[in-house]
Amino acid sequence: MNLRGIHWLSYFLFWVAAITAAGALLGASLFPLAGLLFHTGDTPWQLVQNGARIGSFYFLIWAPGTAVVLCVMRAYRRQHPETRTD
């Protein structure tokens, strides 16, 4: 694999990891709030764990497709830089 391929692979993997981590953080922060609101009976630590697991799973489903779109957008912008005429 050449350097350009490694660059795009690392860019893709970065976005997949970042989106998945965002889902884990969002789930870990929202599940305890929902647990307190709905009186689930779980401990706060269990709610954080479940939120991180479920949030990262749902975001992992969407992360590869979103990362491909972001890679294509970046490649397009590199190939077609904006030219200003003012």
Coordinates of N, CA, C and O in Angstrom, one line a residue:
M1 N 0.9 -1.2 0.0 CA 0.0 0.0 0.0 C 0.9 1.2 0.0 O 1.9 1.3 0.8
N2 N 0.6 2.2 -0.9 CA 1.4 3.4 -1.0 C 1.0 4.4 0.1 O 0.1 4.2 0.9
L3 N 1.7 5.5 0.1 CA 1.5 6.5 1.2 C 0.1 7.1 1.1 O -0.5 7.5 2.1
R4 N -0.3 7.3 -0.2 CA -1.7 7.9 -0.4 C -2.8 7.0 0.2 O -3.7 7.5 0.8
G5 N -2.6 5.7 0.0 CA -3.6 4.8 0.5 C -3.6 4.8 2.0 O -4.7 4.7 2.6
I6 N -2.5 4.9 2.6 CA -2.4 4.9 4.1 C -3.0 6.2 4.6 O -3.7 6.2 5.6
H7 N -2.8 7.3 3.9 CA -3.4 8.5 4.3 C -4.9 8.4 4.3 O -5.5 8.8 5.3
W8 N -5.5 7.9 3.3 CA -7.0 7.9 3.2 C -7.5 6.8 4.2 O -8.6 7.0 4.8
L9 N -6.8 5.7 4.4 CA -7.2 4.7 5.3 C -7.2 5.3 6.8 O -8.2 5.1 7.5
S10 N -6.2 6.0 7.1 CA -6.1 6.6 8.4 C -7.1 7.7 8.6 O -7.7 7.8 9.7
Y11 N -7.4 8.5 7.6 CA -8.5 9.5 7.6 C -9.8 8.8 7.9 O -10.6 9.3 8.7
F12 N -10.1 7.7 7.1 CA -11.3 7.0 7.3 C -11.5 6.4 8.7 O -12.5 6.6 9.3
L13 N -10.4 5.8 9.2 CA -10.5 5.1 10.5 C -10.6 6.2 11.6 O -11.2 5.9 12.6
F14 N -10.0 7.3 11.4 CA -10.1 8.4 12.4 C -11.6 8.8 12.5 O -12.1 9.0 13.6
W15 N -12.3 9.0 11.4 CA -13.7 9.4 11.5 C -14.6 8.3 12.0 O -15.5 8.6 12.8
V16 N -14.3 7.1 11.7 CA -15.1 6.0 12.3 C -14.9 6.0 13.8 O -15.9 5.9 14.6
A17 N -13.6 6.1 14.3 CA -13.4 6.1 15.7 C -14.0 7.3 16.4 O -14.5 7.2 17.5
A18 N -13.9 8.5 15.8 CA -14.4 9.7 16.4 C -15.9 9.6 16.5 O -16.5 10.0 17.5
I19 N -16.6 9.2 15.5 CA -18.0 9.1 15.5 C -18.5 8.1 16.5 O -19.5 8.3 17.3
T20 N -17.8 7.0 16.6 CA -18.2 5.9 17.6 C -17.9 6.4 19.0 O -18.7 6.2 19.9
A21 N -16.8 7.1 19.2 CA -16.5 7.7 20.6 C -17.6 8.7 20.9 O -18.0 8.8 22.1
A22 N -18.0 9.5 20.0 CA -19.0 10.5 20.3 C -20.3 9.8 20.7 O -21.0 10.3 21.6
G23 N -20.7 8.7 20.0 CA -21.9 8.0 20.4 C -21.8 7.4 21.8 O -22.7 7.4 22.6
A24 N -20.6 6.9 22.1 CA -20.4 6.3 23.5 C -20.5 7.4 24.5 O -21.1 7.2 25.6
L25 N -19.9 8.6 24.3 CA -20.0 9.7 25.2 C -21.4 10.2 25.4 O -21.9 10.5 26.5
L26 N -22.1 10.3 24.3 CA -23.5 10.8 24.3 C -24.4 9.8 25.0 O -25.2 10.2 25.9
G27 N -24.2 8.5 24.7 CA -25.0 7.5 25.4 C -24.7 7.4 26.9 O -25.6 7.3 27.8
A28 N -23.4 7.5 27.3 CA -23.0 7.5 28.7 C -23.5 8.7 29.4 O -23.7 8.6 30.7
S29 N -23.7 9.8 28.8 CA -24.2 11.0 29.5 C -25.8 11.0 29.5 O -26.4 11.5 30.5
L30 N -26.4 10.5 28.5 CA -27.9 10.6 28.4 C -28.6 9.4 29.2 O -29.7 9.6 29.7
F31 N -28.0 8.2 29.2 CA -28.7 7.1 29.8 C -28.9 7.3 31.3 O -29.9 7.0 31.9
P32 N -27.9 7.9 32.1 CA -28.2 8.1 33.5 C -29.3 9.2 33.7 O -30.1 9.0 34.6
L33 N -29.4 10.1 32.8 CA -30.5 11.1 33.0 C -31.8 10.5 32.7 O -32.8 10.7 33.4
A34 N -31.9 9.6 31.7 CA -33.1 8.9 31.4 C -33.4 7.9 32.5 O -34.6 7.7 32.8
G35 N -32.4 7.3 33.1 CA -32.6 6.3 34.2 C -33.2 7.0 35.4 O -34.1 6.5 36.1
L36 N -32.7 8.2 35.7 CA -33.3 9.0 36.8 C -34.7 9.4 36.5 O -35.6 9.5 37.4
L37 N -35.0 9.8 35.3 CA -36.3 10.3 34.9 C -37.3 9.2 35.0 O -38.4 9.4 35.4
F38 N -37.0 8.0 34.5 CA -37.9 6.9 34.4 C -37.8 5.9 35.5 O -38.5 4.9 35.5
H39 N -36.9 6.1 36.5 CA -36.8 5.2 37.7 C -36.6 3.8 37.3 O -37.4 2.9 37.6
T40 N -35.5 3.5 36.6 CA -35.3 2.2 36.0 C -34.8 1.2 37.1 O -34.9 0.0 36.9
G41 N -34.3 1.6 38.2 CA -33.8 0.7 39.2 C -32.4 0.3 39.1 O -31.8 -0.4 39.9
D42 N -31.7 0.7 38.0 CA -30.3 0.3 37.8 C -29.4 1.3 38.5 O -29.9 2.5 38.8
T43 N -28.2 0.9 38.8 CA -27.3 1.9 39.5 C -26.8 2.8 38.4 O -26.8 2.6 37.2
P44 N -26.3 4.0 38.8 CA -25.8 5.0 37.9 C -24.6 4.4 37.0 O -24.5 4.7 35.8
W45 N -23.8 3.6 37.6 CA -22.7 3.0 36.9 C -23.2 2.0 35.8 O -22.7 2.0 34.7
Q46 N -24.3 1.3 36.1 CA -24.9 0.4 35.1 C -25.5 1.2 34.0 O -25.4 0.8 32.8
L47 N -26.1 2.3 34.3 CA -26.7 3.2 33.3 C -25.6 3.8 32.4 O -25.8 3.8 31.1
V48 N -24.5 4.2 32.9 CA -23.4 4.7 32.2 C -22.8 3.6 31.2 O -22.6 3.9 30.0
Q49 N -22.6 2.4 31.7 CA -22.1 1.3 30.9 C -23.0 1.0 29.8 O -22.6 0.8 28.6
N50 N -24.3 0.8 30.1 CA -25.3 0.5 29.1 C -25.4 1.6 28.0 O -25.5 1.4 26.8
G51 N -25.3 2.9 28.5 CA -25.4 4.0 27.6 C -24.2 4.0 26.6 O -24.3 4.3 25.4
A52 N -23.0 3.8 27.2 CA -21.8 3.8 26.3 C -21.9 2.6 25.3 O -21.5 2.8 24.2
R53 N -22.3 1.5 25.8 CA -22.4 0.3 24.9 C -23.4 0.5 23.8 O -23.1 0.3 22.6
I54 N -24.6 0.9 24.1 CA -25.7 1.1 23.2 C -25.4 2.3 22.3 O -25.6 2.2 21.0
G55 N -24.9 3.4 22.8 CA -24.6 4.6 22.0 C -23.5 4.3 21.0 O -23.6 4.7 19.8
S56 N -22.5 3.6 21.4 CA -21.4 3.3 20.5 C -21.8 2.4 19.4 O -21.4 2.5 18.3
F57 N -22.7 1.4 19.8 CA -23.2 0.5 18.8 C -24.0 1.2 17.7 O -23.8 1.0 16.5
Y58 N -25.0 2.0 18.1 CA -25.8 2.8 17.2 C -25.0 3.7 16.3 O -25.2 3.8 15.1
F59 N -24.0 4.4 16.9 CA -23.2 5.3 16.1 C -22.2 4.5 15.2 O -21.9 5.0 14.2
L60 N -21.8 3.3 15.6 CA -20.9 2.5 14.8 C -21.6 2.0 13.5 O -21.0 1.8 12.5
I61 N -22.9 1.9 13.6 CA -23.7 1.5 12.4 C -23.6 2.6 11.3 O -23.4 2.3 10.2
W62 N -23.6 3.8 11.8 CA -23.6 5.0 10.8 C -22.2 5.5 10.5 O -22.0 6.2 9.5
A63 N -21.3 5.2 11.4 CA -19.9 5.7 11.2 C -19.2 5.4 9.9 O -18.7 6.3 9.3
P64 N -19.2 4.2 9.4 CA -18.5 3.9 8.2 C -19.0 4.7 7.0 O -18.3 5.2 6.2
G65 N -20.4 4.7 6.9 CA -21.0 5.4 5.8 C -20.7 6.9 5.8 O -20.4 7.6 4.8
T66 N -20.8 7.5 7.0 CA -20.5 8.9 7.2 C -19.0 9.2 6.9 O -18.7 10.2 6.3
A67 N -18.1 8.3 7.3 CA -16.7 8.5 7.1 C -16.4 8.4 5.6 O -15.5 9.2 5.1
V68 N -17.0 7.5 4.8 CA -16.8 7.5 3.4 C -17.3 8.8 2.7 O -16.6 9.3 1.9
V69 N -18.4 9.3 3.2 CA -18.9 10.6 2.6 C -17.9 11.7 2.9 O -17.6 12.5 2.1
L70 N -17.4 11.7 4.1 CA -16.4 12.8 4.5 C -15.1 12.6 3.7 O -14.5 13.6 3.3
C71 N -14.7 11.4 3.4 CA -13.5 11.2 2.6 C -13.7 11.6 1.2 O -12.8 12.3 0.6
V72 N -14.9 11.3 0.6 CA -15.2 11.8 -0.7 C -15.3 13.3 -0.8 O -14.8 13.9 -1.8
M73 N -15.9 13.9 0.2 CA -16.0 15.4 0.2 C -14.6 16.0 0.2 O -14.3 17.0 -0.5
R74 N -13.7 15.4 1.1 CA -12.3 16.0 1.2 C -11.6 15.8 -0.1 O -10.9 16.7 -0.6
A75 N -11.7 14.6 -0.8 CA -11.0 14.4 -2.0 C -11.6 15.3 -3.1 O -10.8 15.8 -3.9
Y76 N -12.8 15.5 -3.1 CA -13.4 16.4 -4.1 C -12.9 17.9 -3.9 O -12.6 18.5 -4.9
R77 N -12.8 18.3 -2.7 CA -12.4 19.6 -2.4 C -10.9 19.8 -2.8 O -10.4 20.9 -3.2
R78 N -10.1 18.7 -2.7 CA -8.7 18.8 -3.1 C -8.6 18.8 -4.6 O -7.7 19.5 -5.1
Q79 N -9.4 18.1 -5.3 CA -9.4 18.1 -6.7 C -10.0 19.4 -7.4 O -9.6 19.7 -8.5
H80 N -10.9 20.0 -6.7 CA -11.6 21.1 -7.3 C -11.5 22.3 -6.2 O -12.6 22.6 -5.6
P81 N -10.4 22.9 -6.1 CA -10.3 24.0 -5.2 C -11.2 25.2 -5.6 O -11.4 25.4 -6.8
E82 N -11.7 25.9 -4.7 CA -12.5 27.1 -5.0 C -11.6 28.2 -5.6 O -10.6 28.5 -5.1
T83 N -12.1 28.8 -6.7 CA -11.4 29.9 -7.3 C -12.3 31.1 -7.2 O -13.4 31.1 -7.6
R84 N -11.7 32.1 -6.6 CA -12.5 33.4 -6.4 C -12.1 34.3 -7.5 O -11.0 34.4 -7.9
T85 N -13.1 35.0 -8.0 CA -12.9 36.0 -9.1 C -13.1 37.4 -8.7 O -13.1 38.3 -9.5
D86 N -13.1 37.7 -7.4 CA -13.3 39.1 -6.9 C -12.0 39.7 -6.7 O -11.0 39.5 -6.7

